[in-house]
């Protein structure tokens, strides 16, 4: 490794061809938690809005996808558009928390619809 | 964190007020015996405002994103640790030419 330059106390420069890209897993996990909280809260808010507006059927799910798409754009903007310095792949920002958010959305959608329109 | 939290609570309060207005609107429609086709326009405006506030709160309150690269600027470990007794500096690394852009961080 003598010809590969200095490795001082500031960090290692990996110039090998067989190097695996390493990242700090606990920071990645903390970032995933941030995404999870954001998506869950916005799914609940989207559910309440769908219930208040009186959506039934497919229209409500369209609202959910819209809210999730805007959330994804917001998260990418929060990562200052350089997703790879905070996550290891794009799917984490775009798709993670989608299905669990869907269940929270439907729960609060029916809840708000019942409160506003039925009782 | 405090401001984002207050903005979030404010957004939720606006949504609750919009829900209450819609309940009253439906009561009015029942009296006039008309069908509910959609909430009035001011309720829709209130819902959009509440959604915008909650979205801003949801993106700022949970915390910042931390960089995952081990060699990025904020992950540098150049401060001297406490176990200085076990660290030796008189090793073979002294034959390398010194790097001139070492930065110290506390």
XYZ file of N, CA, C and O in Angstrom, chain A residues 26-35 38 75 78-80 86-87, chain B residues 1 58-67 74:
116
model
N -25.651 2.773 11.927
C -26.544 3.373 12.928
C -27.068 4.708 12.428
O -28.202 5.087 12.715
N -26.277 5.422 11.640
C -26.770 6.676 11.084
C -27.849 6.403 10.051
O -28.840 7.134 9.966
N -27.658 5.330 9.280
C -28.682 4.969 8.306
C -29.979 4.624 9.017
O -31.067 5.017 8.590
N -29.859 3.904 10.131
C -31.058 3.535 10.878
C -31.750 4.764 11.461
O -32.977 4.844 11.485
N -30.967 5.719 11.923
C -31.583 6.930 12.450
C -32.289 7.696 11.342
O -33.379 8.241 11.536
N -31.697 7.713 10.141
C -32.366 8.365 9.016
C -33.660 7.653 8.650
O -34.667 8.281 8.313
N -33.632 6.304 8.712
C -34.853 5.559 8.395
C -35.941 5.847 9.417
O -37.127 5.896 9.083
N -35.535 6.045 10.669
C -36.537 6.373 11.691
C -37.181 7.718 11.401
O -38.388 7.889 11.583
N -36.393 8.674 10.957
C -36.921 9.997 10.621
C -37.957 9.871 9.513
O -39.049 10.448 9.580
N -37.623 9.079 8.482
C -38.559 8.881 7.372
C -39.831 8.222 7.870
O -40.946 8.595 7.486
N -42.040 10.677 9.778
C -42.655 11.650 8.870
C -43.799 11.014 8.101
O -44.898 11.578 8.012
N -39.059 14.739 1.371
C -37.917 14.070 2.004
C -36.672 14.205 1.149
O -35.567 14.402 1.668
N -35.402 17.517 1.710
C -34.768 17.622 3.016
C -33.361 17.049 2.977
O -32.468 17.534 3.670
N -33.160 16.013 2.144
C -31.822 15.458 1.985
C -30.991 16.265 1.022
O -29.939 15.821 0.586
N -31.488 17.455 0.676
C -30.781 18.395 -0.203
C -30.383 17.741 -1.515
O -29.345 18.031 -2.065
N -26.972 10.189 2.400
C -27.717 9.867 3.598
C -28.322 8.476 3.561
O -28.705 7.943 4.605
N -28.461 7.902 2.370
C -29.062 6.575 2.252
C -28.274 5.775 1.233
O -27.532 6.322 0.448
N -36.874 22.485 16.866
C -37.773 21.404 17.310
C -39.002 21.980 17.967
O -40.107 21.558 17.722
N -44.036 17.805 9.763
C -43.611 16.407 9.665
C -42.223 16.298 9.055
O -41.519 15.333 9.297
N -41.817 17.278 8.256
C -40.492 17.179 7.663
C -39.432 17.775 8.557
O -38.261 17.440 8.438
N -39.796 18.651 9.499
C -38.746 19.272 10.305
C -38.655 18.712 11.712
O -37.589 18.730 12.301
N -39.761 18.214 12.278
C -39.719 17.807 13.679
C -38.918 16.529 13.944
O -38.133 16.504 14.887
N -39.037 15.436 13.131
C -38.384 14.191 13.540
C -36.883 14.267 13.636
O -36.265 13.412 14.242
N -36.232 15.237 13.056
C -34.791 15.336 13.225
C -34.077 15.440 11.902
O -34.653 15.269 10.844
N -32.784 15.721 11.978
C -32.027 15.897 10.755
C -31.580 14.568 10.200
O -31.534 13.568 10.911
N -31.214 14.599 8.941
C -30.571 13.441 8.338
C -29.082 13.487 8.670
O -28.454 14.522 8.592
N -28.539 12.337 9.041
C -27.110 12.265 9.344
C -26.391 11.599 8.193
O -26.879 10.636 7.626
N -25.247 12.103 7.872
C -24.509 11.566 6.748
C -23.955 10.195 7.093
O -23.494 9.963 8.199
N -18.732 15.683 8.721
C -19.242 15.716 10.087
C -18.939 14.438 10.841
O -19.242 14.320 12.003
